[in-house]
């Protein structure tokens, strides 16, 4: 049991928000806020456990987990953390309980859905920050667009419908450019493994358009 837990800490970090969503779907109305808070705090504790076991003297990836997902296409479930991504995971798990607490009294309508969306964002962002496979990264990056859209149109201000439409349009443009850049790298390197993509040698022409696609795609999504 200990090996199942200790050897898959990052997977547990991803699973806890999913389990929290399932719990929120069935708990009574009065337990929605406490259940969401417990789920986010539990993930913060797990993130601190990862931090405690992180070797600061090691420059490579740690807590790596790899499982073949779609081997025909070179796609796998692969996660891990380095000195930068672990800080982003800690930041995510620290902010999510604050989001729950900050909306404790402010959100009264569709409370169950709101808390479920917070947990969905948390789980997706943890995958984004730990993904070692470009396809996995892209898919979960796009998943974050779904809860963000509903948060805008359901709990936004007076112009929330227009804001939601603009969000979708800009997100789709950025997503298309990201997909073009990722597929461009993967087709040339023959893999979606991010480390292999980084080490692959691309032609000068390919470098230009791949960089442009990724840069513009990320730049569009960054303010969101």
mmCIF file of C-alpha atoms in Angstrom:
data_model
loop_
_atom_site.group_PDB
_atom_site.id
_atom_site.type_symbol
_atom_site.label_atom_id
_atom_site.label_comp_id
_atom_site.label_asym_id
_atom_site.label_seq_id
_atom_site.Cartn_x
_atom_site.Cartn_y
_atom_site.Cartn_z
ATOM 1 C CA UNK A 1 0.000 0.000 0.000
ATOM 2 C CA UNK A 2 2.855 2.344 0.848
ATOM 3 C CA UNK A 3 4.563 1.630 -2.481
ATOM 4 C CA UNK A 4 1.297 2.263 -4.317
ATOM 5 C CA UNK A 5 1.087 5.671 -2.651
ATOM 6 C CA UNK A 6 4.724 6.784 -2.543
ATOM 7 C CA UNK A 7 5.489 5.623 -6.065
ATOM 8 C CA UNK A 8 2.577 7.499 -7.602
ATOM 9 C CA UNK A 9 2.386 10.782 -5.708
ATOM 10 C CA UNK A 10 1.851 12.871 -8.832
ATOM 11 C CA UNK A 11 -0.941 10.588 -9.992
ATOM 12 C CA UNK A 12 -2.582 10.967 -6.586
ATOM 13 C CA UNK A 13 -2.285 14.749 -6.949
ATOM 14 C CA UNK A 14 -4.226 14.423 -10.193
ATOM 15 C CA UNK A 15 -6.689 11.862 -8.828
ATOM 16 C CA UNK A 16 -7.722 13.738 -5.672
ATOM 17 C CA UNK A 17 -9.526 16.557 -7.550
ATOM 18 C CA UNK A 18 -11.296 13.918 -9.678
ATOM 19 C CA UNK A 19 -12.370 12.062 -6.542
ATOM 20 C CA UNK A 20 -13.430 15.376 -5.032
ATOM 21 C CA UNK A 21 -15.651 16.068 -8.048
ATOM 22 C CA UNK A 22 -17.277 12.651 -7.645
ATOM 23 C CA UNK A 23 -17.851 13.369 -3.950
ATOM 24 C CA UNK A 24 -19.361 16.781 -4.653
ATOM 25 C CA UNK A 25 -21.806 15.165 -7.050
ATOM 26 C CA UNK A 26 -23.428 13.174 -4.243
ATOM 27 C CA UNK A 27 -23.022 15.123 -0.983
ATOM 28 C CA UNK A 28 -25.863 17.115 0.538
ATOM 29 C CA UNK A 29 -26.013 20.837 -0.174
ATOM 30 C CA UNK A 30 -24.713 21.845 3.258
ATOM 31 C CA UNK A 31 -21.570 19.735 2.811
ATOM 32 C CA UNK A 32 -20.533 21.119 -0.579
ATOM 33 C CA UNK A 33 -18.213 23.839 0.719
ATOM 34 C CA UNK A 34 -16.552 21.668 3.420
ATOM 35 C CA UNK A 35 -16.076 18.793 0.959
ATOM 36 C CA UNK A 36 -14.458 21.077 -1.624
ATOM 37 C CA UNK A 37 -12.207 22.612 1.027
ATOM 38 C CA UNK A 38 -11.124 19.198 2.327
ATOM 39 C CA UNK A 39 -10.307 18.018 -1.213
ATOM 40 C CA UNK A 40 -8.179 21.082 -1.978
ATOM 41 C CA UNK A 41 -6.428 20.974 1.402
ATOM 42 C CA UNK A 42 -5.673 17.273 0.936
ATOM 43 C CA UNK A 43 -4.055 18.063 -2.384
ATOM 44 C CA UNK A 44 -2.005 20.810 -0.741
ATOM 45 C CA UNK A 45 -0.757 18.263 1.799
ATOM 46 C CA UNK A 46 0.153 15.865 -1.027
ATOM 47 C CA UNK A 47 2.009 18.645 -2.850
ATOM 48 C CA UNK A 48 3.950 19.427 0.321
ATOM 49 C CA UNK A 49 4.804 15.721 0.569
ATOM 50 C CA UNK A 50 6.213 15.855 -2.966
ATOM 51 C CA UNK A 51 8.179 18.971 -2.022
ATOM 52 C CA UNK A 52 9.537 17.267 1.101
ATOM 53 C CA UNK A 53 10.791 14.358 -0.994
ATOM 54 C CA UNK A 54 12.209 16.552 -3.752
ATOM 55 C CA UNK A 55 16.009 16.519 -3.977
ATOM 56 C CA UNK A 56 17.079 20.137 -4.460
ATOM 57 C CA UNK A 57 20.580 19.034 -5.464
ATOM 58 C CA UNK A 58 19.215 16.993 -8.370
ATOM 59 C CA UNK A 59 18.787 18.950 -11.612
ATOM 60 C CA UNK A 60 16.801 16.343 -13.533
ATOM 61 C CA UNK A 61 13.205 15.197 -13.391
ATOM 62 C CA UNK A 62 11.911 13.521 -10.254
ATOM 63 C CA UNK A 63 8.812 11.518 -9.280
ATOM 64 C CA UNK A 64 8.569 10.377 -12.898
ATOM 65 C CA UNK A 65 5.707 8.058 -13.849
ATOM 66 C CA UNK A 66 5.283 6.583 -17.331
ATOM 67 C CA UNK A 67 2.511 4.379 -18.702
ATOM 68 C CA UNK A 68 2.005 3.575 -22.382
ATOM 69 C CA UNK A 69 -1.255 5.140 -23.524
ATOM 70 C CA UNK A 70 -1.359 5.081 -27.336
ATOM 71 C CA UNK A 71 1.955 3.454 -28.308
ATOM 72 C CA UNK A 72 1.064 3.424 -32.015
ATOM 73 C CA UNK A 73 1.255 7.213 -31.983
ATOM 74 C CA UNK A 74 4.064 7.451 -29.431
ATOM 75 C CA UNK A 75 1.689 8.894 -26.829
ATOM 76 C CA UNK A 76 2.017 8.024 -23.156
ATOM 77 C CA UNK A 77 0.812 9.066 -19.736
ATOM 78 C CA UNK A 78 4.034 10.583 -18.444
ATOM 79 C CA UNK A 79 4.385 13.001 -15.550
ATOM 80 C CA UNK A 80 7.276 14.317 -13.480
ATOM 81 C CA UNK A 81 8.550 17.468 -11.812
ATOM 82 C CA UNK A 82 11.688 19.566 -11.866
ATOM 83 C CA UNK A 83 12.699 22.622 -9.846
ATOM 84 C CA UNK A 84 10.309 24.911 -11.736
ATOM 85 C CA UNK A 85 7.245 22.724 -12.192
ATOM 86 C CA UNK A 86 7.150 21.653 -8.549
ATOM 87 C CA UNK A 87 6.825 25.313 -7.546
ATOM 88 C CA UNK A 88 3.922 25.727 -9.974
ATOM 89 C CA UNK A 89 2.246 22.639 -8.512
ATOM 90 C CA UNK A 90 2.693 24.046 -5.004
ATOM 91 C CA UNK A 91 1.275 27.392 -6.111
ATOM 92 C CA UNK A 92 -1.753 25.710 -7.694
ATOM 93 C CA UNK A 93 -2.535 23.591 -4.649
ATOM 94 C CA UNK A 94 -2.034 26.614 -2.374
ATOM 95 C CA UNK A 95 -4.365 28.887 -4.343
ATOM 96 C CA UNK A 96 -7.235 26.422 -4.763
ATOM 97 C CA UNK A 97 -8.170 26.270 -1.041
ATOM 98 C CA UNK A 98 -8.048 30.073 -1.049
ATOM 99 C CA UNK A 99 -10.444 30.107 -4.013
ATOM 100 C CA UNK A 100 -12.846 27.890 -2.079
ATOM 101 C CA UNK A 101 -12.577 30.068 1.035
ATOM 102 C CA UNK A 102 -12.845 33.269 -0.993
ATOM 103 C CA UNK A 103 -16.109 32.127 -2.539
ATOM 104 C CA UNK A 104 -17.519 30.700 0.714
ATOM 105 C CA UNK A 105 -20.140 33.423 1.075
ATOM 106 C CA UNK A 106 -19.919 35.073 -2.336
ATOM 107 C CA UNK A 107 -21.141 32.141 -4.432
ATOM 108 C CA UNK A 108 -24.712 31.095 -3.658
ATOM 109 C CA UNK A 109 -26.163 30.062 -7.027
ATOM 110 C CA UNK A 110 -25.092 26.769 -8.636
ATOM 111 C CA UNK A 111 -22.680 26.220 -5.747
ATOM 112 C CA UNK A 112 -22.141 22.526 -6.481
ATOM 113 C CA UNK A 113 -21.174 23.216 -10.094
ATOM 114 C CA UNK A 114 -18.847 26.057 -9.087
ATOM 115 C CA UNK A 115 -16.877 23.946 -6.626
ATOM 116 C CA UNK A 116 -16.673 21.073 -9.108
ATOM 117 C CA UNK A 117 -15.240 23.454 -11.704
ATOM 118 C CA UNK A 118 -12.589 24.669 -9.247
ATOM 119 C CA UNK A 119 -11.476 21.073 -8.695
ATOM 120 C CA UNK A 120 -11.494 20.416 -12.436
ATOM 121 C CA UNK A 121 -9.237 23.419 -13.008
ATOM 122 C CA UNK A 122 -6.917 22.255 -10.235
ATOM 123 C CA UNK A 123 -6.569 18.726 -11.581
ATOM 124 C CA UNK A 124 -6.068 19.887 -15.160
ATOM 125 C CA UNK A 125 -3.458 22.481 -14.190
ATOM 126 C CA UNK A 126 -1.478 19.916 -12.197
ATOM 127 C CA UNK A 127 -1.321 17.725 -15.309
ATOM 128 C CA UNK A 128 -0.283 20.735 -17.406
ATOM 129 C CA UNK A 129 2.589 21.536 -15.024
ATOM 130 C CA UNK A 130 3.784 17.929 -14.692
ATOM 131 C CA UNK A 131 3.146 16.481 -18.173
ATOM 132 C CA UNK A 132 6.166 14.986 -19.923
ATOM 133 C CA UNK A 133 4.162 14.134 -23.038
ATOM 134 C CA UNK A 134 3.211 16.945 -25.423
ATOM 135 C CA UNK A 135 -0.122 15.364 -26.370
ATOM 136 C CA UNK A 136 -1.083 14.940 -22.711
ATOM 137 C CA UNK A 137 -0.020 18.532 -22.049
ATOM 138 C CA UNK A 138 -2.099 19.868 -24.941
ATOM 139 C CA UNK A 139 -5.216 17.880 -24.056
ATOM 140 C CA UNK A 140 -5.264 19.008 -20.421
ATOM 141 C CA UNK A 141 -4.337 22.569 -21.366
ATOM 142 C CA UNK A 142 -7.502 22.587 -23.462
ATOM 143 C CA UNK A 143 -9.558 20.978 -20.685
ATOM 144 C CA UNK A 144 -8.911 24.065 -18.539
ATOM 145 C CA UNK A 145 -10.800 26.111 -21.129
ATOM 146 C CA UNK A 146 -14.084 24.345 -20.295
ATOM 147 C CA UNK A 147 -14.431 25.278 -16.596
ATOM 148 C CA UNK A 148 -13.035 28.750 -17.214
ATOM 149 C CA UNK A 149 -15.684 29.411 -19.861
ATOM 150 C CA UNK A 150 -18.528 28.329 -17.581
ATOM 151 C CA UNK A 151 -17.125 30.361 -14.688
ATOM 152 C CA UNK A 152 -17.183 33.433 -16.915
ATOM 153 C CA UNK A 153 -20.686 33.007 -18.366
ATOM 154 C CA UNK A 154 -22.385 31.734 -15.195
ATOM 155 C CA UNK A 155 -20.739 33.815 -12.468
ATOM 156 C CA UNK A 156 -19.239 36.728 -14.397
ATOM 157 C CA UNK A 157 -20.258 40.373 -14.512
ATOM 158 C CA UNK A 158 -22.895 42.124 -16.630
ATOM 159 C CA UNK A 159 -20.958 41.539 -19.877
ATOM 160 C CA UNK A 160 -20.234 37.895 -19.124
ATOM 161 C CA UNK A 161 -21.819 36.515 -22.309
ATOM 162 C CA UNK A 162 -19.674 38.700 -24.546
ATOM 163 C CA UNK A 163 -16.615 37.992 -22.401
ATOM 164 C CA UNK A 164 -17.272 34.253 -22.647
ATOM 165 C CA UNK A 165 -17.564 34.424 -26.432
ATOM 166 C CA UNK A 166 -14.308 36.379 -26.728
ATOM 167 C CA UNK A 167 -12.622 33.887 -24.414
ATOM 168 C CA UNK A 168 -13.673 30.970 -26.620
ATOM 169 C CA UNK A 169 -12.596 32.693 -29.844
ATOM 170 C CA UNK A 170 -9.157 33.664 -28.534
ATOM 171 C CA UNK A 171 -8.707 30.256 -26.904
ATOM 172 C CA UNK A 172 -9.516 28.407 -30.125
ATOM 173 C CA UNK A 173 -7.062 30.518 -32.109
ATOM 174 C CA UNK A 174 -4.343 29.900 -29.526
ATOM 175 C CA UNK A 175 -5.202 26.199 -29.379
ATOM 176 C CA UNK A 176 -4.940 25.800 -33.142
ATOM 177 C CA UNK A 177 -1.509 27.439 -33.205
ATOM 178 C CA UNK A 178 -0.313 25.310 -30.276
ATOM 179 C CA UNK A 179 -1.546 22.159 -31.989
ATOM 180 C CA UNK A 180 0.244 23.091 -35.215
ATOM 181 C CA UNK A 181 3.497 23.702 -33.328
ATOM 182 C CA UNK A 182 3.266 20.499 -31.280
ATOM 183 C CA UNK A 183 2.367 18.350 -34.290
ATOM 184 C CA UNK A 184 5.171 19.969 -36.278
ATOM 185 C CA UNK A 185 7.714 18.952 -33.651
ATOM 186 C CA UNK A 186 6.242 15.516 -33.056
ATOM 187 C CA UNK A 187 6.070 14.561 -36.729
ATOM 188 C CA UNK A 188 9.730 15.442 -37.180
ATOM 189 C CA UNK A 189 10.943 13.854 -33.942
ATOM 190 C CA UNK A 190 8.648 10.823 -34.170
ATOM 191 C CA UNK A 191 7.478 11.162 -30.573
ATOM 192 C CA UNK A 192 5.411 13.300 -28.230
ATOM 193 C CA UNK A 193 7.920 12.906 -25.382
ATOM 194 C CA UNK A 194 8.761 16.472 -24.356
ATOM 195 C CA UNK A 195 12.352 15.702 -23.392
ATOM 196 C CA UNK A 196 12.966 14.013 -26.752
ATOM 197 C CA UNK A 197 11.316 16.921 -28.556
ATOM 198 C CA UNK A 198 13.646 19.341 -26.767
ATOM 199 C CA UNK A 199 16.727 17.306 -27.735
ATOM 200 C CA UNK A 200 15.753 16.780 -31.380
ATOM 201 C CA UNK A 201 17.567 18.786 -34.059
ATOM 202 C CA UNK A 202 15.179 20.680 -36.319
ATOM 203 C CA UNK A 203 15.948 22.416 -39.593
ATOM 204 C CA UNK A 204 16.353 26.181 -39.498
ATOM 205 C CA UNK A 205 13.116 26.724 -41.410
ATOM 206 C CA UNK A 206 11.186 24.394 -39.119
ATOM 207 C CA UNK A 207 12.552 26.129 -36.049
ATOM 208 C CA UNK A 208 11.161 29.458 -37.242
ATOM 209 C CA UNK A 209 7.574 28.424 -37.907
ATOM 210 C CA UNK A 210 7.375 26.045 -34.935
ATOM 211 C CA UNK A 211 8.640 28.786 -32.620
ATOM 212 C CA UNK A 212 6.194 31.288 -34.132
ATOM 213 C CA UNK A 213 3.235 28.912 -33.717
ATOM 214 C CA UNK A 214 4.096 28.042 -30.116
ATOM 215 C CA UNK A 215 4.998 31.593 -29.119
ATOM 216 C CA UNK A 216 1.840 33.162 -30.528
ATOM 217 C CA UNK A 217 -0.314 30.308 -29.220
ATOM 218 C CA UNK A 218 1.028 30.679 -25.691
ATOM 219 C CA UNK A 219 0.996 34.492 -25.883
ATOM 220 C CA UNK A 220 -2.711 34.500 -26.758
ATOM 221 C CA UNK A 221 -3.564 32.194 -23.862
ATOM 222 C CA UNK A 222 -1.190 33.680 -21.287
ATOM 223 C CA UNK A 223 -3.474 36.532 -20.100
ATOM 224 C CA UNK A 224 -6.326 34.038 -19.688
#
